[in-house]
Coordinates of C-alpha atoms in Angstrom, one line a residue:
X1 CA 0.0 0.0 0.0
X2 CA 2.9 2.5 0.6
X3 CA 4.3 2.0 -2.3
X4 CA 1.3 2.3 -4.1
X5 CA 1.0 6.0 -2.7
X6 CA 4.8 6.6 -3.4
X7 CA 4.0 5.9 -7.3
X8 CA 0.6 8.3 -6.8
X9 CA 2.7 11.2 -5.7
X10 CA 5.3 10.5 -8.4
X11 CA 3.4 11.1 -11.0
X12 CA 1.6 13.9 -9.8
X13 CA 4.6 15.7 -9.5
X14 CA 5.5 18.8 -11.4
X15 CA 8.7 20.5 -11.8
X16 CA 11.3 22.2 -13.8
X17 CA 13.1 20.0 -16.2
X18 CA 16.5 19.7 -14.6
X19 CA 19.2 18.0 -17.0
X20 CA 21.4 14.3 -16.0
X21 CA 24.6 15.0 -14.1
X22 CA 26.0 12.3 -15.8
X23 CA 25.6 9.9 -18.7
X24 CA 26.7 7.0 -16.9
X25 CA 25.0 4.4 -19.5
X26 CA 26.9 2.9 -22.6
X27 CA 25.5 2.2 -26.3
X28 CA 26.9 -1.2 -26.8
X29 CA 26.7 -3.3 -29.4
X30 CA 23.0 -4.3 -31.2
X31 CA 21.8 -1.2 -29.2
X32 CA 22.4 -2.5 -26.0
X33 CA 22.2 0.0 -23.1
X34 CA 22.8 -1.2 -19.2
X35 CA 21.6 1.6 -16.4
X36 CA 23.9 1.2 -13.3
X37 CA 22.6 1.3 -9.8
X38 CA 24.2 4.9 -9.6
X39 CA 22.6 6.0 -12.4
X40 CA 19.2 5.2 -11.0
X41 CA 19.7 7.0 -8.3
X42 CA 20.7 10.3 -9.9
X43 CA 16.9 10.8 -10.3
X44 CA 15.7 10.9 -6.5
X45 CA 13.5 14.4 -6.2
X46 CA 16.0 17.0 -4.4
X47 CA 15.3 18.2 -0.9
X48 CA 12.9 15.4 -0.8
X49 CA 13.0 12.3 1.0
X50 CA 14.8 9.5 -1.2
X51 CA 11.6 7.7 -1.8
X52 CA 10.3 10.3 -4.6
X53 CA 11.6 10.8 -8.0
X54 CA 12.1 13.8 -10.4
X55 CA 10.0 12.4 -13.1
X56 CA 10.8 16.2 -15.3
X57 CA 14.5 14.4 -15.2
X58 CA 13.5 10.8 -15.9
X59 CA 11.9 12.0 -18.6
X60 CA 14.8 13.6 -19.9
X61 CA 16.9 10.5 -19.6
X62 CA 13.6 8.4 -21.5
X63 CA 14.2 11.3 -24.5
X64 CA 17.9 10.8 -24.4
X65 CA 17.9 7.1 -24.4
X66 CA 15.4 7.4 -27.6
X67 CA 17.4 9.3 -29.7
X68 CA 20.6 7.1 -28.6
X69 CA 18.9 3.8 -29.6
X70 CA 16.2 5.3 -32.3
X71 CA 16.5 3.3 -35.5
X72 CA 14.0 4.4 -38.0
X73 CA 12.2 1.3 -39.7
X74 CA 12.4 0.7 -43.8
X75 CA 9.4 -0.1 -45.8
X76 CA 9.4 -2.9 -48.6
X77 CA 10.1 -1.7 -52.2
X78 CA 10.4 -3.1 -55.4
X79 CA 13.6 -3.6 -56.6
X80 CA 15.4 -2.5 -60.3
X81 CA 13.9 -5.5 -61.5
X82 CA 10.8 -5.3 -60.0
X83 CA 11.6 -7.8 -57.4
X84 CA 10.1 -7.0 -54.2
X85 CA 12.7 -6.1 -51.5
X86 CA 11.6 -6.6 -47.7
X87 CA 11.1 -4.0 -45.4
X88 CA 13.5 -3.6 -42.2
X89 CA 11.9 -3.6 -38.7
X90 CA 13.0 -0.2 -36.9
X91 CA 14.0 0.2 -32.9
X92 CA 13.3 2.6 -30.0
X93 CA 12.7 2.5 -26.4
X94 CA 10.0 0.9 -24.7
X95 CA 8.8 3.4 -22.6
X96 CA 6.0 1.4 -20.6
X97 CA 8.5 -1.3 -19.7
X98 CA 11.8 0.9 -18.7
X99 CA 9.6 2.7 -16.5
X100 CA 8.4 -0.8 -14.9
X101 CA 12.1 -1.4 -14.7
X102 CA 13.3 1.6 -13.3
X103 CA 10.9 2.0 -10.6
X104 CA 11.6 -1.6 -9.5
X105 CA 14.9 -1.0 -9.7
X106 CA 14.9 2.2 -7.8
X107 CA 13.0 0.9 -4.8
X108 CA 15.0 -2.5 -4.3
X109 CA 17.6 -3.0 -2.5
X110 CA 19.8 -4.8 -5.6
X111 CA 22.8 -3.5 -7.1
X112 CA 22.4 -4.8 -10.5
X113 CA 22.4 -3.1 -13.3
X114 CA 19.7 -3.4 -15.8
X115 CA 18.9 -3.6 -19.5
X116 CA 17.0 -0.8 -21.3
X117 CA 14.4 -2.2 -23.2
X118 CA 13.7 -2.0 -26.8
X119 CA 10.8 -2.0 -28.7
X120 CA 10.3 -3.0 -32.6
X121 CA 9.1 -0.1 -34.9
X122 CA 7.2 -1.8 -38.2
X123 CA 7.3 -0.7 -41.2
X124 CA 4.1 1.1 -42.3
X125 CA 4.6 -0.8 -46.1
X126 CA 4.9 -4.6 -46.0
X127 CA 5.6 -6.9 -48.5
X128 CA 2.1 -7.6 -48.5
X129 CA 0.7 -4.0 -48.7
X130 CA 2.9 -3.3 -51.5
X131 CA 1.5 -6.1 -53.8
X132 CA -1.9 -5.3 -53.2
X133 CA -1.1 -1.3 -53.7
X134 CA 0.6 -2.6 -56.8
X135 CA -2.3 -4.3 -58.2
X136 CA -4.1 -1.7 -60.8
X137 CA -2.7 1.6 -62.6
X138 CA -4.6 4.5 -61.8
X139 CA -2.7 6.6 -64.2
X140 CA 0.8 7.3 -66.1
X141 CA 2.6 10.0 -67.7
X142 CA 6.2 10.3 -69.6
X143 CA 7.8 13.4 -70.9
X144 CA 11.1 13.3 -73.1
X145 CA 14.9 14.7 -72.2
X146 CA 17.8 15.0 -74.4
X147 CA 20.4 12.7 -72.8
X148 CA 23.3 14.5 -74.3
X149 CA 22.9 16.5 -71.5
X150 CA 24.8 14.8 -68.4
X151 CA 24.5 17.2 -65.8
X152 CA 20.1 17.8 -66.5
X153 CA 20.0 14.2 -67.2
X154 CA 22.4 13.5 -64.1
X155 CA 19.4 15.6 -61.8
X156 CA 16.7 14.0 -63.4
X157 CA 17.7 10.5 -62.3
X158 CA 18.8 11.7 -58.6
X159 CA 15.4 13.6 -58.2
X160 CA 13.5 10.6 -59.9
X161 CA 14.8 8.1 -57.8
X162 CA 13.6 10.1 -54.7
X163 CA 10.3 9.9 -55.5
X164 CA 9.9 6.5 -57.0
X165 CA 8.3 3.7 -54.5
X166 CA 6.8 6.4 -52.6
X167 CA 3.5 5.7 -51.2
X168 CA 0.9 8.1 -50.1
X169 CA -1.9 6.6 -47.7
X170 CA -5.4 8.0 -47.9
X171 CA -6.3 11.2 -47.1
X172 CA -1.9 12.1 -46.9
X173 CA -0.6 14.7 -48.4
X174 CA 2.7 14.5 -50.7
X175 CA 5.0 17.4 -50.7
X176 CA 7.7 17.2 -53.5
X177 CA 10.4 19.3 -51.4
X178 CA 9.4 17.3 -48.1
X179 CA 10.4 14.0 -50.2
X180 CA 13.4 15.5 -52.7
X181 CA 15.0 17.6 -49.8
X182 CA 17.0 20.5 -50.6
X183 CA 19.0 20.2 -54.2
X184 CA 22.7 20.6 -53.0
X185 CA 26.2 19.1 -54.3
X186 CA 26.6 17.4 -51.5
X187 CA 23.8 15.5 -52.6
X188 CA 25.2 15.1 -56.0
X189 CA 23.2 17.5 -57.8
X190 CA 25.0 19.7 -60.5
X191 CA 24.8 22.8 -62.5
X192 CA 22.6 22.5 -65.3
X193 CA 19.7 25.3 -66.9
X194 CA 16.6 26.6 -65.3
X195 CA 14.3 29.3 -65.6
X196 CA 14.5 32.2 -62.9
X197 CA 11.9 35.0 -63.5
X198 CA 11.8 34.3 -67.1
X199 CA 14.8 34.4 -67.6
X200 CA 17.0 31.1 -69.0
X201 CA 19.7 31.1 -66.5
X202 CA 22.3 27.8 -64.5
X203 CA 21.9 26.6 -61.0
X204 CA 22.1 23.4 -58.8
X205 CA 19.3 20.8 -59.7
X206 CA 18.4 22.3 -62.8
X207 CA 16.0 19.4 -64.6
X208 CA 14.1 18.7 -61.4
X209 CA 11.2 20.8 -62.2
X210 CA 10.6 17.9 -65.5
X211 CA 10.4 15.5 -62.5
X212 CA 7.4 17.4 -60.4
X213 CA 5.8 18.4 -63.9
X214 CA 5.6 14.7 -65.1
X215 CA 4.2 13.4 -61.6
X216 CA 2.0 16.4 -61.4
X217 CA 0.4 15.0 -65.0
X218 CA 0.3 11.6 -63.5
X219 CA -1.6 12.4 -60.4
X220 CA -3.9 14.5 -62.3
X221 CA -6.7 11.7 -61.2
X222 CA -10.0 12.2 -59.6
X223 CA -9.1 10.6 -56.6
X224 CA -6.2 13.0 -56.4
X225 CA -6.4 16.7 -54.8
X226 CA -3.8 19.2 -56.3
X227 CA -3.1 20.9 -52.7
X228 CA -0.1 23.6 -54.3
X229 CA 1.6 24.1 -57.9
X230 CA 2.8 27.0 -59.9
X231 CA 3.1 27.2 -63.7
X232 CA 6.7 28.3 -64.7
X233 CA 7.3 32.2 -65.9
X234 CA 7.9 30.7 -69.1
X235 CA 6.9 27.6 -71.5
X236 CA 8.7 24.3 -70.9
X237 CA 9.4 22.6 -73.8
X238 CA 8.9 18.5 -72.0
X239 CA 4.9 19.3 -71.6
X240 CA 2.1 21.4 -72.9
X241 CA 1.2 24.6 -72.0
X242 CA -0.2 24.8 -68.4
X243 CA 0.7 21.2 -67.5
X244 CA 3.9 22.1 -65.9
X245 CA 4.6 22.2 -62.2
X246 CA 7.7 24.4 -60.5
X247 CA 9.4 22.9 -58.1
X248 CA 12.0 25.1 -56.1
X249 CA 13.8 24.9 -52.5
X250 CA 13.1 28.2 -51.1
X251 CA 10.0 28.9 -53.3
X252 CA 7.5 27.1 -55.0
X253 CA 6.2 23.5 -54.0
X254 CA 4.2 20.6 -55.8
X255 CA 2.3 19.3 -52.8
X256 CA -1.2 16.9 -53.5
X257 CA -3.7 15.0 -51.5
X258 CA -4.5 11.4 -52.0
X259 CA -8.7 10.9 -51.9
X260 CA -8.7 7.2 -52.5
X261 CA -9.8 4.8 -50.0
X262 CA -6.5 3.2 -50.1
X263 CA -2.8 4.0 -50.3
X264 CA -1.4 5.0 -53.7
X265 CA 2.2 3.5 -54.6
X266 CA 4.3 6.2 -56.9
X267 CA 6.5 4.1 -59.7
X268 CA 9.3 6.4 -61.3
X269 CA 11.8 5.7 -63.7
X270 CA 14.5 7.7 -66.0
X271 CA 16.9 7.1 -68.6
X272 CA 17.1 6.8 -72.3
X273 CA 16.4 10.4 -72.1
X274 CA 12.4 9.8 -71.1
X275 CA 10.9 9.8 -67.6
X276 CA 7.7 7.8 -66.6
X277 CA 5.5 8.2 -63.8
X278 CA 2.9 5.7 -63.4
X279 CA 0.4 5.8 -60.0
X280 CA -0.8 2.4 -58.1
X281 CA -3.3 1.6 -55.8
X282 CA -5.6 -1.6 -55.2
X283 CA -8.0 -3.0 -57.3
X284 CA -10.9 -1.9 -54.7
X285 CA -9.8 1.8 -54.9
X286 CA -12.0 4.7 -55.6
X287 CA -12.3 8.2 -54.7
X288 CA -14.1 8.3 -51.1
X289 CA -15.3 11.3 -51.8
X290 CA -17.7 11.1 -54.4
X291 CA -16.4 14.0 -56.6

């Protein structure tokens, strides 16, 4: 019974966050973390009696632990040869159980140590999901490139491969920048032609506009909302007038809203100097909302 009422005013407790003295606990291999009996004890409510803990600083040790033992999961994908290719479970800290532990820990009288637990994070796309998301074309669109051109073509392929095997559940958004990230060398994009203000000028990432114009003519389905795009300042030669969509870091995104019942599973390829998109979903899906 007492230490029922010990646990009562424990969480009740409110306080200012207050940050570890120490850092006493190790990342070993396979994620492995061990909490020593000195480390426990670090977390004892000052000017208190030792049976009450700072839960504001347990809580900061919970958020440091995630982030040291955080692995995000991988979903499945299809492969360069359409093979499927399994998703990878992801880690992180069980919170309900290290809490168990701590607190048992805390108010015995042993000096072990004891293991941080882990969780497994799934991947929100399975094998499984992925075939039946695969299962009918909703629609497709390809636009041409001139090859000859290494460092357009070179940024075409990079920005490509970024979106392809994407999938967008129902009622997600997609935002092409959120997905493509920032167009830097470090990233391997290069120099190659865009259109500032109207103007024909150079810059990192030029070609990835041809990328969100040809999934933005994919998309262009009934199921799909069209949440943000901007026409260029100037005609694009790779699509007909009005059908383009600009794409850039600082500026302008391509951002759209899936309306199907069901997930929709984004295909992209380049090369050969053509780019295809082609959009998935199963063979039960249909715009939900009846527009």
């Amino acid at each position: 019974m007492k230490k029922v009422l010990f646990l009562a005013f424990i969480f009740a407790l409110v306080g200012h966050p207050v940050a570890s003295d120490s850092e006493d606990f190790e990342l070993k291999k396979n994620n492995e973390i061990w909490l020593e009996k000195a480390e426990i004890h670090q977390y004892e409510l000052t000017n208190f009696d030792s049976i009450f803990l700072d839960m504001n600083k347990l809580e900061l040790l919970m958020e440091n632990l995630e982030s040291k033992v955080y692995k995000e999961p991988t979903n499945a994908k299809f492969g360069k040869s359409n093979e499927i290719i399994e998703g990878k479970y992801g880690l992180t800290l069980d919170r309900n159980k290290f809490l168990e532990n701590f607190l048992t820990h805390y108010y015995s009288s042993t000096d072990k140590k004891f293991k941080v637990p882990l969780r497994e994070i799934y991947p929100k796309v399975d094998s499984g999901l992925l075939k039946e998301i695969s299962a009918k074309k909703l629609g497709s669109y390809v636009t041409s490139f001139s090859s000859s051109n290494k460092e357009r073509s070179h940024n075409i392929s990079l920005a490509t491969e970024a979106i392809d095997n994407i999938v967008v559940f129902s009622g997600e958004t997609f935002s092409f920048n959120d997905i493509v990230g920032e167009r830097t060398k470090e990233k391997g994009y290069k120099r190659a032609p865009v259109i500032v203000r109207g103007e024909l000028s150079e810059d990192i990432g030029g070609g990835i506009c041809q990328v969100s114009s040809t999934l933005f003519n994919a998309v262009d389905l009934k199921g799909i909302q069209i949440v943000e795009r901007y026409a260029h300042s100037k005609r694009v030669p790779y699509v007909p007038p009005g059908r383009d969509a600009t794409v850039s870091w600082w500026g302008p995104d391509f951002v759209f809203k899936n309306l199907y019942n069901d997930p929709i599973l984004i295909r992209a390829k380049a090369s050969n100097g053509q780019m295809i998109v082609t959009i998935y979903s199963t063979e039960s899906a249909e715009n939900f909302t009846g527009n």
